[in-house]
Coordinates of C-alpha atoms and ligand atoms in Angstrom, one line a residue:
Chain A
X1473 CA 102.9 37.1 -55.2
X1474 CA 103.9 39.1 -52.0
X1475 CA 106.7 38.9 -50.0
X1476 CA 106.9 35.5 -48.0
X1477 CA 105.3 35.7 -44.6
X1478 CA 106.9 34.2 -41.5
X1479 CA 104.2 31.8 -41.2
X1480 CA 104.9 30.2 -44.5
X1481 CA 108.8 30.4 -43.9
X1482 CA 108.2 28.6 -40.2
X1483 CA 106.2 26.0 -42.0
X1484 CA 109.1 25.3 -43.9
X1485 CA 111.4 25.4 -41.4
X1486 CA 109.5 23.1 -39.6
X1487 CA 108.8 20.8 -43.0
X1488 CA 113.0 20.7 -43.2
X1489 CA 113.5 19.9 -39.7
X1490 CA 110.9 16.9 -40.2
X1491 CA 112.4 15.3 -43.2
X1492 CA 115.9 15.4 -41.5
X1493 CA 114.2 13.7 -38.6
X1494 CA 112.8 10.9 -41.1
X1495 CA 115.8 10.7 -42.9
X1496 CA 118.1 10.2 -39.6
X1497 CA 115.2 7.4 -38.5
X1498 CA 116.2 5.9 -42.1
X1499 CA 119.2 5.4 -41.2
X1500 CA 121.1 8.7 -43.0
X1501 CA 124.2 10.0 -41.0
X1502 CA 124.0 12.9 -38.6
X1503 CA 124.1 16.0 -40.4
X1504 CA 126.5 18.6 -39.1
X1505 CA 126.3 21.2 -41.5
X1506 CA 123.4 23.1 -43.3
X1507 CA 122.2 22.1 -46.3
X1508 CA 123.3 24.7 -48.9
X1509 CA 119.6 24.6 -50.7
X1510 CA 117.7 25.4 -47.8
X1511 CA 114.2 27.0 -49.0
X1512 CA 113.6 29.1 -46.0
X1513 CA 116.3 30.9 -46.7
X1514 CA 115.5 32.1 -49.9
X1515 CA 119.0 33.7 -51.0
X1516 CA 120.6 30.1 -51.1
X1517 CA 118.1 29.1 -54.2
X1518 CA 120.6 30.0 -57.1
X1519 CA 123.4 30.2 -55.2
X1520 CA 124.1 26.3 -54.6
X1521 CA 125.3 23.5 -56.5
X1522 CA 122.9 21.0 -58.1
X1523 CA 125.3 18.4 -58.9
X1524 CA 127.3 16.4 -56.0
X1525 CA 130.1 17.6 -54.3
X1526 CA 132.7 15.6 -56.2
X1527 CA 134.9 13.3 -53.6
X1528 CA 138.5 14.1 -53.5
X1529 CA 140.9 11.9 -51.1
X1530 CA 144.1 12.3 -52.6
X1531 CA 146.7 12.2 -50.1
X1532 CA 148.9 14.8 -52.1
X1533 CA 145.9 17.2 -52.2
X1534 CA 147.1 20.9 -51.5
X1535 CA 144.0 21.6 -49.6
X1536 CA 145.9 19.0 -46.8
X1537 CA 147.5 22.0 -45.8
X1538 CA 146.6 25.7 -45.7
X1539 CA 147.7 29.4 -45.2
X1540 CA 149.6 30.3 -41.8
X1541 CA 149.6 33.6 -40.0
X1542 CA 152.0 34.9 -37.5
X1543 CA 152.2 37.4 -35.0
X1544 CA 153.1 40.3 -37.9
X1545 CA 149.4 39.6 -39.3
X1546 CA 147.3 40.9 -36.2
X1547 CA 148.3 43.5 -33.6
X1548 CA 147.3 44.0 -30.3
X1549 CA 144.3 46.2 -31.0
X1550 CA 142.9 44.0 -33.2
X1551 CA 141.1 42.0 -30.7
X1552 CA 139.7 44.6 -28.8
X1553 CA 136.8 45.9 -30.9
X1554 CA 135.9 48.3 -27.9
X1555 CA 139.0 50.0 -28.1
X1556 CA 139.6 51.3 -32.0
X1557 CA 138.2 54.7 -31.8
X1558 CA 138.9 57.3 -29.5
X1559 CA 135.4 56.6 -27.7
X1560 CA 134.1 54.2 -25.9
X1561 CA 131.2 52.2 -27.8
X1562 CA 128.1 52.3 -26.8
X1563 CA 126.2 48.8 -26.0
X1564 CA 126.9 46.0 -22.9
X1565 CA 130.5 45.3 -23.1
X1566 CA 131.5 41.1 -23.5
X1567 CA 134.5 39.3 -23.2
X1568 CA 134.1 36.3 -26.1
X1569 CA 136.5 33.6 -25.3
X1570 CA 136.8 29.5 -26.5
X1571 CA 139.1 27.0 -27.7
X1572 CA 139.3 25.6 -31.2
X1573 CA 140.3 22.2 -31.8
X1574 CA 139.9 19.9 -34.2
X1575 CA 137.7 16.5 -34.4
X1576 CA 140.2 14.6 -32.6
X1577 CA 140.4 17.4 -29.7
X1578 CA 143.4 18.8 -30.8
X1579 CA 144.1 22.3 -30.1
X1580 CA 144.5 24.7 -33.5
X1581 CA 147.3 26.9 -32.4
X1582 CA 148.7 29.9 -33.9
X1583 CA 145.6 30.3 -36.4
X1584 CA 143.9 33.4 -37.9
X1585 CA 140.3 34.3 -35.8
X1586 CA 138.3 36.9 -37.5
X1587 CA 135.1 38.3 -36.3
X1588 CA 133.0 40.8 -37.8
X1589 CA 129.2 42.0 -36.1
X1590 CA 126.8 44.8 -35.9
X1591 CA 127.0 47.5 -33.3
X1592 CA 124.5 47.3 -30.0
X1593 CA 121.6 48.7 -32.1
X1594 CA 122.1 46.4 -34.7
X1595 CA 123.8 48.3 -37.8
X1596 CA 126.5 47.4 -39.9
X1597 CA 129.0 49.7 -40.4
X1598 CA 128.6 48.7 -44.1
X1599 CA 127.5 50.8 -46.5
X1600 CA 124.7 48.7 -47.7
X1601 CA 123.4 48.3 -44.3
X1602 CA 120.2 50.3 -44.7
X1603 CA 118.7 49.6 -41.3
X1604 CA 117.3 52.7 -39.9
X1605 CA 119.7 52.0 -36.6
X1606 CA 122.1 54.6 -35.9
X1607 CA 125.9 54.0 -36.5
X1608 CA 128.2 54.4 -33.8
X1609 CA 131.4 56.5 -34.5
X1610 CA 133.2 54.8 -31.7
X1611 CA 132.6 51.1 -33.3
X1612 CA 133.4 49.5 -36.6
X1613 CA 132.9 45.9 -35.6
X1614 CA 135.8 43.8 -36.7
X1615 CA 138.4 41.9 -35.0
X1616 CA 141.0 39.7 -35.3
X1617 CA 143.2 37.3 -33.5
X1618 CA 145.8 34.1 -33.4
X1619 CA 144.8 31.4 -31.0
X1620 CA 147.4 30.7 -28.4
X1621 CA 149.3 27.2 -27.8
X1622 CA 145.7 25.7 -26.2
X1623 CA 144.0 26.6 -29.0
X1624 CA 142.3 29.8 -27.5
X1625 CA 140.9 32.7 -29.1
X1626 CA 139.6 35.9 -27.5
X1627 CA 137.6 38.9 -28.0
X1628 CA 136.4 42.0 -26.0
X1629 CA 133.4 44.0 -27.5
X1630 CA 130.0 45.1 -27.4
X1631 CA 126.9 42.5 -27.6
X1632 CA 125.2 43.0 -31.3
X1633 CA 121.5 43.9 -31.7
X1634 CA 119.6 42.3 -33.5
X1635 CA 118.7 43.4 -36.9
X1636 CA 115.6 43.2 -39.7
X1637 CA 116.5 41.9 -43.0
X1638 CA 114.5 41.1 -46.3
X1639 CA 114.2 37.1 -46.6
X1640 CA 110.1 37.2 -45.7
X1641 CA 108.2 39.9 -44.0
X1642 CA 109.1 41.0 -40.4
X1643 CA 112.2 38.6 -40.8
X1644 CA 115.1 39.7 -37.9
X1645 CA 118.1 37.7 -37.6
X1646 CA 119.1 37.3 -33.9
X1647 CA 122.0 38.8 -32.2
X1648 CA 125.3 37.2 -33.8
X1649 CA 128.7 37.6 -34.2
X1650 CA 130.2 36.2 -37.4
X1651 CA 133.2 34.0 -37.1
X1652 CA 136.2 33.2 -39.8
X1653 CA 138.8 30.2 -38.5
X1654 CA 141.9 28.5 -40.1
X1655 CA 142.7 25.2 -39.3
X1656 CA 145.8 23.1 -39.9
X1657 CA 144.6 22.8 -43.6
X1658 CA 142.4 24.7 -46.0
X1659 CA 140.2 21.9 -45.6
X1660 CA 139.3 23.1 -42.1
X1661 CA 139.0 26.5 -43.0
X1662 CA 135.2 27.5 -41.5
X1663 CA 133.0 30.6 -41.9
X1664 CA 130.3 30.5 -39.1
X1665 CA 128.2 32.7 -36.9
X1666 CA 127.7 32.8 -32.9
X1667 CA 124.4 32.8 -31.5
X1668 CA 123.3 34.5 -27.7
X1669 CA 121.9 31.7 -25.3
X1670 CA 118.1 32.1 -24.5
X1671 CA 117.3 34.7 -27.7
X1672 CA 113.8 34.7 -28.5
X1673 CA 114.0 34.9 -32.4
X1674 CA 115.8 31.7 -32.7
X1675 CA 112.7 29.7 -34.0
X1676 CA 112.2 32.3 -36.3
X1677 CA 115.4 32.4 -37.8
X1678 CA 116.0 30.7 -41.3
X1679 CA 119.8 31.3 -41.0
X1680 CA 120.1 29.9 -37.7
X1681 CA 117.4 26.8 -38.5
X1682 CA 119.2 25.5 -41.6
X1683 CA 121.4 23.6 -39.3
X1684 CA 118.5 20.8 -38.5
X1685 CA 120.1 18.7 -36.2
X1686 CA 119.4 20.0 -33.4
X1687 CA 122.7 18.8 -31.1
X1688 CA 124.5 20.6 -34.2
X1689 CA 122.6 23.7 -34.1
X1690 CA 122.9 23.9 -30.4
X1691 CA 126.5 24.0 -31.0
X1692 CA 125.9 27.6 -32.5
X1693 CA 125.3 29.0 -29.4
X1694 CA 127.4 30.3 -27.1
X1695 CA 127.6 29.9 -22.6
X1696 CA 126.9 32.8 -20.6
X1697 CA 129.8 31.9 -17.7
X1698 CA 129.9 34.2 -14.9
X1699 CA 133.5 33.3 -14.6
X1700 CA 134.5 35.1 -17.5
X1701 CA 132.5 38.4 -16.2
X1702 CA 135.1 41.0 -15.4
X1703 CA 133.7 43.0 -12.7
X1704 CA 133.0 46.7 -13.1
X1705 CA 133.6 45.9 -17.1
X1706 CA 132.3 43.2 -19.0
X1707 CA 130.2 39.9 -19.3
X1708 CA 132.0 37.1 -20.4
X1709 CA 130.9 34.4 -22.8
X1710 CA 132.2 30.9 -23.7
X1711 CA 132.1 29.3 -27.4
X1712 CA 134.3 26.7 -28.3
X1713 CA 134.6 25.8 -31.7
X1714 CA 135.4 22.5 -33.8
X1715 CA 136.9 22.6 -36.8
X1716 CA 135.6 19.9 -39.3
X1717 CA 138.2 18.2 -42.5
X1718 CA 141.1 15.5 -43.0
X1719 CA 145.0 17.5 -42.6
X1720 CA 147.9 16.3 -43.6
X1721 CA 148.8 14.9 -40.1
X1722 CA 145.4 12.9 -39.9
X1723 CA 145.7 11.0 -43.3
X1724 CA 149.5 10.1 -42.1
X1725 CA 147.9 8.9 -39.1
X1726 CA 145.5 6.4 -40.5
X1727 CA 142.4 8.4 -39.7
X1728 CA 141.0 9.5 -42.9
Chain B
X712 CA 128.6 6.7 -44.0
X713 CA 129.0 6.4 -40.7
X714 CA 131.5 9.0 -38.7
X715 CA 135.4 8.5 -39.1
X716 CA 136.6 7.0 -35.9
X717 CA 140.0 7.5 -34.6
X718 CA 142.4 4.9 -34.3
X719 CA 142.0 4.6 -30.8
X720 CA 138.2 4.1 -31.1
X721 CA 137.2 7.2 -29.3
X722 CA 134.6 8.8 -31.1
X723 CA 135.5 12.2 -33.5
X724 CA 134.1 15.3 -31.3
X725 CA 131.0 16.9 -33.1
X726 CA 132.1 19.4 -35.6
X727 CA 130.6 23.2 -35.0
X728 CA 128.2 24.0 -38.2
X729 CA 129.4 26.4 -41.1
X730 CA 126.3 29.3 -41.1
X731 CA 126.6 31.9 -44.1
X732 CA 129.7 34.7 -44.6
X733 CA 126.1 36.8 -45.3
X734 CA 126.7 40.2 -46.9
X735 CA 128.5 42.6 -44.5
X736 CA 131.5 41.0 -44.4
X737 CA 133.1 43.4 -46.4
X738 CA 134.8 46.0 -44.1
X739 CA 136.4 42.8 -42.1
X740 CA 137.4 40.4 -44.4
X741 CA 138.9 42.3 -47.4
X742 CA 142.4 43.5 -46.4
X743 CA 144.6 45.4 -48.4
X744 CA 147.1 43.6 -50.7
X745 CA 144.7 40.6 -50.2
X746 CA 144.1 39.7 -54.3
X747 CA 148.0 40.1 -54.4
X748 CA 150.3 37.0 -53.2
X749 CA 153.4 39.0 -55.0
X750 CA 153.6 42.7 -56.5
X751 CA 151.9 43.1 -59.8
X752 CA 155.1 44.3 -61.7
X753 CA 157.0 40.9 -61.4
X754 CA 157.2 39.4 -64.4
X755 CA 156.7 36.0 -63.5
X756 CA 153.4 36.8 -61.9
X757 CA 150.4 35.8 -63.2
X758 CA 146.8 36.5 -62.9
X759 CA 144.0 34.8 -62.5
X760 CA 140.7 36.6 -63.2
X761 CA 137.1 36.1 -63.7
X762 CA 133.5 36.2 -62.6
X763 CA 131.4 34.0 -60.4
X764 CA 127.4 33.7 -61.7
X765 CA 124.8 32.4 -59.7
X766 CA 121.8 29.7 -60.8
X767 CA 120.3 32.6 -63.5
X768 CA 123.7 33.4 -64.8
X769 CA 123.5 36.4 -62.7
X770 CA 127.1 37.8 -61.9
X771 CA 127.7 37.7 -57.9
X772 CA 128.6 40.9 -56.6
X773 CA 128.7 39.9 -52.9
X774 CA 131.1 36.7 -53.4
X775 CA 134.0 36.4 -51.0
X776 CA 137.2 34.0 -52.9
X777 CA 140.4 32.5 -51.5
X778 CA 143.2 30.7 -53.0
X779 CA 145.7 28.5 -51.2
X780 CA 148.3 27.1 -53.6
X781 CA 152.0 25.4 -53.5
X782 CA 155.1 27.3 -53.8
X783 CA 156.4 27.1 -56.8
X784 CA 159.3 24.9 -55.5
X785 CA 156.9 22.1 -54.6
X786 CA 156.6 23.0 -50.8
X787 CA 153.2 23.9 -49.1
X788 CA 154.2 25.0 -46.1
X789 CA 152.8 28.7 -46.6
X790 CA 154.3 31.4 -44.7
X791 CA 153.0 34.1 -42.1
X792 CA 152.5 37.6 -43.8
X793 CA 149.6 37.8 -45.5
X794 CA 148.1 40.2 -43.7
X795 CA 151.7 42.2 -42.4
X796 CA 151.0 45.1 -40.0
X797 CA 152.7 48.3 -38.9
X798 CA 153.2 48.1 -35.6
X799 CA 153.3 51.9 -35.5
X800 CA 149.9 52.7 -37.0
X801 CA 148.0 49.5 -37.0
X802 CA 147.9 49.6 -40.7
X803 CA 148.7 47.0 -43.4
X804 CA 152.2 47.2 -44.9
X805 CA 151.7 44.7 -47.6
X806 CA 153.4 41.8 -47.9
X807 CA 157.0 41.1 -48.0
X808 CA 157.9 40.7 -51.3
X809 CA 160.6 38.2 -51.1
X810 CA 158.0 36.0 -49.0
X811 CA 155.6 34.0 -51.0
X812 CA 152.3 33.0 -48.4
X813 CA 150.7 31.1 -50.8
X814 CA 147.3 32.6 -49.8
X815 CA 145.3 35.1 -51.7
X816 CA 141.3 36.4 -50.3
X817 CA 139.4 38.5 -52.6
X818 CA 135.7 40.0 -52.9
X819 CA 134.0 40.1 -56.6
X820 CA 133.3 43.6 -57.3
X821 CA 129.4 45.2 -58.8
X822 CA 129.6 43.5 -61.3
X823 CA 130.6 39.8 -60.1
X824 CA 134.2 39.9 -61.0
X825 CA 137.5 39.2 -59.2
X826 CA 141.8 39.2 -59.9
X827 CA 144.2 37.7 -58.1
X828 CA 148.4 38.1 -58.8
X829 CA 150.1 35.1 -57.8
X830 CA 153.3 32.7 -59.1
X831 CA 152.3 29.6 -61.1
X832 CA 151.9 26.5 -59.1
X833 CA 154.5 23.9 -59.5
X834 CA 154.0 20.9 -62.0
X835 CA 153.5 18.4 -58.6
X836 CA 150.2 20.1 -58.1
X837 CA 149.4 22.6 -60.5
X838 CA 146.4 24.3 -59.4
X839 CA 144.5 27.3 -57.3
X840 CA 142.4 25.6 -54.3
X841 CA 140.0 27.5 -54.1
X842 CA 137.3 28.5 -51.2
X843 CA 134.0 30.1 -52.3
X844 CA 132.0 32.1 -50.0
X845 CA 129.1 34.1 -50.4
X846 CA 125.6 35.6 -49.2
X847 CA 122.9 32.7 -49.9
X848 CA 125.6 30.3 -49.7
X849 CA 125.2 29.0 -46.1
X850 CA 128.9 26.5 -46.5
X851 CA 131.3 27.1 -48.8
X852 CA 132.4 25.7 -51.6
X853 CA 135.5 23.7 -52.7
X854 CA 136.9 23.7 -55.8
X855 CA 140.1 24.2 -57.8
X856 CA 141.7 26.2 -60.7
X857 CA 144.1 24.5 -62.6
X858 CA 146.7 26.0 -64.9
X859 CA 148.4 25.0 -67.8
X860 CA 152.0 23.7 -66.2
X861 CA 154.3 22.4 -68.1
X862 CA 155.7 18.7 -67.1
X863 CA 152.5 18.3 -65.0
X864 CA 151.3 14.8 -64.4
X865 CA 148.1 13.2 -65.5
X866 CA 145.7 14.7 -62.5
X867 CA 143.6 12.0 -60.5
X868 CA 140.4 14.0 -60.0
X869 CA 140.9 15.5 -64.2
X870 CA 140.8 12.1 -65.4
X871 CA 137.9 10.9 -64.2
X872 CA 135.4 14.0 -64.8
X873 CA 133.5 13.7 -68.2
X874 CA 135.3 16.6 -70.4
X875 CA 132.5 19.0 -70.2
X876 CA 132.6 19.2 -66.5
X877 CA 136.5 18.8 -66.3
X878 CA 136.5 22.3 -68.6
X879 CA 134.9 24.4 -65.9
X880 CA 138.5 23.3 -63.8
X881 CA 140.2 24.5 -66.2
X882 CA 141.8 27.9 -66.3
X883 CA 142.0 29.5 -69.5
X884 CA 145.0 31.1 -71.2
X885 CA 144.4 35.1 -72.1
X886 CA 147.3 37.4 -73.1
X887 CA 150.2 38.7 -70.5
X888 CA 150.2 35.6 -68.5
X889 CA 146.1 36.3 -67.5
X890 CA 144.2 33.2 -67.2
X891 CA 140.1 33.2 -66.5
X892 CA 138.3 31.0 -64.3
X893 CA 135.0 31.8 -63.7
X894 CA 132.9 30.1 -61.2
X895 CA 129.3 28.9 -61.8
X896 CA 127.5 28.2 -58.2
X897 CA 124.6 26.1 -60.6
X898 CA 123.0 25.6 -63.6
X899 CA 124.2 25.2 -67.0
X900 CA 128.4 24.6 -66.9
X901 CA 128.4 24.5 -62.9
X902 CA 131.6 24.2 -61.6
X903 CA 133.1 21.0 -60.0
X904 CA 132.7 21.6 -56.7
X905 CA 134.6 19.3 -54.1
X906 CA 134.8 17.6 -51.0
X907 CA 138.1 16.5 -48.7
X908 CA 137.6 13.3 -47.6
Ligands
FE2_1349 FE1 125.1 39.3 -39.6

């Protein structure tokens, strides 16, 4: 048996997407987060849990709280991921900017932001990155941050290209910027990716698709905003992020 | 289930989706002195070591793990320095060693396996949380490594597991204060795996 075709893994995708849709019509609850058995993407197969996620609403729980950072864990270079080499990068230059709060639309202030992408052709600069794309001396691709006291995070760097990979034949993963957050507790913590608006491999995408709902997966994506363009320098885009999990502070509250 | 509503009645925001820490995440993620909450020499440090398998019993060589814990004095309000800079050169000084952050992060190496030095967790709550990511793993995991503390209290979620999955929670003892916890994404012995409610 060859390689998977995209054909076959769209037919999944599309199978997946139809069973949520029955399921919601059911009656099951919105789903926010991918299912970590998703067959399209065949890398999740043996790497997820067959038995239920056993429930855990202890009050006392350690995970209520979670790691802080501070202004001696990220320096001002960090979040300028066009400015670590003595070069410029090559690639369109973007300004990536949002808020992260939490489900009751609070901000999360003073938390860790970590980004990591490919350069403008679409290479890693990661060793196992074999994509034929060239590397660029004057980018490495990772950035870090602390939201401020609104909750806001932001970036300047170059717009990732997309890149192939091995899931199926002719499988490319669209342009994305990878995203690590911190929340209040280590029950917020969140690992995530950012999407372009309007990129044509989207649909093709088993990464991307896993999320089902589509509201959800929307949520991936970021805004183009022409008020964040800098002129003469970059384009500016908007992604706010919500951090999912019970804290300390909500259970006290009476919201868990 | 329908969705938690706050007190006031106003509906929770929409949370944004977890995607997959895929597998390049190593030259961002990873810093140095991240496997090491204090300096391996102290002799009350411990370690906690193993390997994390996959559905074939596979070792995972591209698994991503971090540990949040209380101070050994009870209190789990962390502190800032995990990651401490040089504000000269950019670089990563280490941590301070009189400040204990409570967070470790470490990548399992070729051949699935990971170490972390930390302090034993006070008897109130005497285990590792413990946040699994990995490539094929598109939202991470919960779960927890406990240790053997003395004076610790009958545990909630322990008591209730049958004793064959309540082992894989279980970190176990090895010589010079080493304790293994391996992690088993599914199959035969998966680990416990949680979720915060
Ligand atoms: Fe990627």
């Amino acid at each position: 048996m060859g390689d998977p075709t995209q054909e076959l893994i769209s037919k999944e995708i599309a199978e997946a997407r139809d069973g949520y849709a029955a399921a919601r019509a059911g009656g099951a609850p919105e789903g926010h987060h991918p299912d970590r058995g998703y067959l399209p993407y065949r890398s999740s197969a043996l790497r997820h849990p067959h038995n239920p996620l056993e429930r855990v609403a202890d009050p006392d729980a350690v995970e209520l709280s979670g790691p802080v950072f501070g202004v001696t864990d990220v320096t001002d270079w960090d979040a300028d991921l066009t400015a670590q080499h003595v070069g410029e990068p090559l690639g369109e230059r973007i300004t990536v900017t949002g808020q992260v709060l939490d489900r009751a639309g609070r901000p999360v202030r003073g938390q860790l932001v970590e980004i990591w992408q490919a350069n403008a052709s679409g290479r890693y600069a990661h060793q196992r990155d074999r994509h034929p794309a060239p590397l660029d001396p004057n980018f490495t691709g990772a950035g870090r941050c602390l939201t401020d006291d609104e909750g806001r995070y932001t970036f300047t760097t170059v717009k990732p290209g997309a890149y192939p990979w091995r899931n199926h034949v002719n499988a490319w993963r669209p342009a994305h910027i990878h995203f690590s957050l911190f929340g209040a507790a280590f029950t917020q913590r969140l690992v995530t990716q950012m999407y372009f608006p309007g990129d044509p491999l989207f649909a093709y995408d088993p990464i991307l698709q896993s999320v089902t709902d589509d509201a959800a997966r929307q949520r991936l994506v970021a805004a183009y905003d022409h008020d964040l363009s800098v002129p003469e320098f970059s384009l500016g885009y908007r992604w706010d992020i919500v951090l999912d999990g019970p804290t300390a502070t909500w259970i006290e509250e009476g919201r868990a | 289930m329908t969705p938690p509503q706050q007190t006031s009645g106003q509906p929770l925001l929409p949370p944004t989706p977890a995607q997959t820490v895929g597998p390049f995440y190593g030259y961002a993620l990873p810093f140095p002195g991240g496997p090491e909450a204090v300096p391996p020499g102290r002799p009350d440090a411990i370690t906690v070591h193993g390997v994390v398998y996959d559905g074939s019993g596979a070792p995972i060589p591209d698994a991503l793990l971090e540990f949040w814990q209380a101070d050994p004095d009870g209190t789990r309000s962390g502190a800032p320095g995990s990651l401490r800079r040089d504000p000269v050169t950019g670089g990563f000084l280490g941590r301070h060693p009189h400040v204990f952050t409570g967070f470790t992060r470490v990548a399992t190496d070729a051949d699935g396996g990971y170490a972390v030095h930390t302090l034993a967790p006070p008897s109130s709550a005497p285990y590792l949380a413990v946040a699994v990511f990995a490539r094929g793993l598109l939202h991470h995991l919960y779960t927890r490594a406990y240790l053997p503390v003395d004076g610790a209290a009958d545990d909630a979620l322990l008591g209730r597991l049958a004793p064959e999955r309540r082992a894989t929670l279980l970190a176990v003892p090895g010589p010079d204060r080493t304790y293994r916890f391996d992690v088993r994404l599914q199959g035969e012995n998966e680990t416990v795996f949680l979720e915060h409610a």
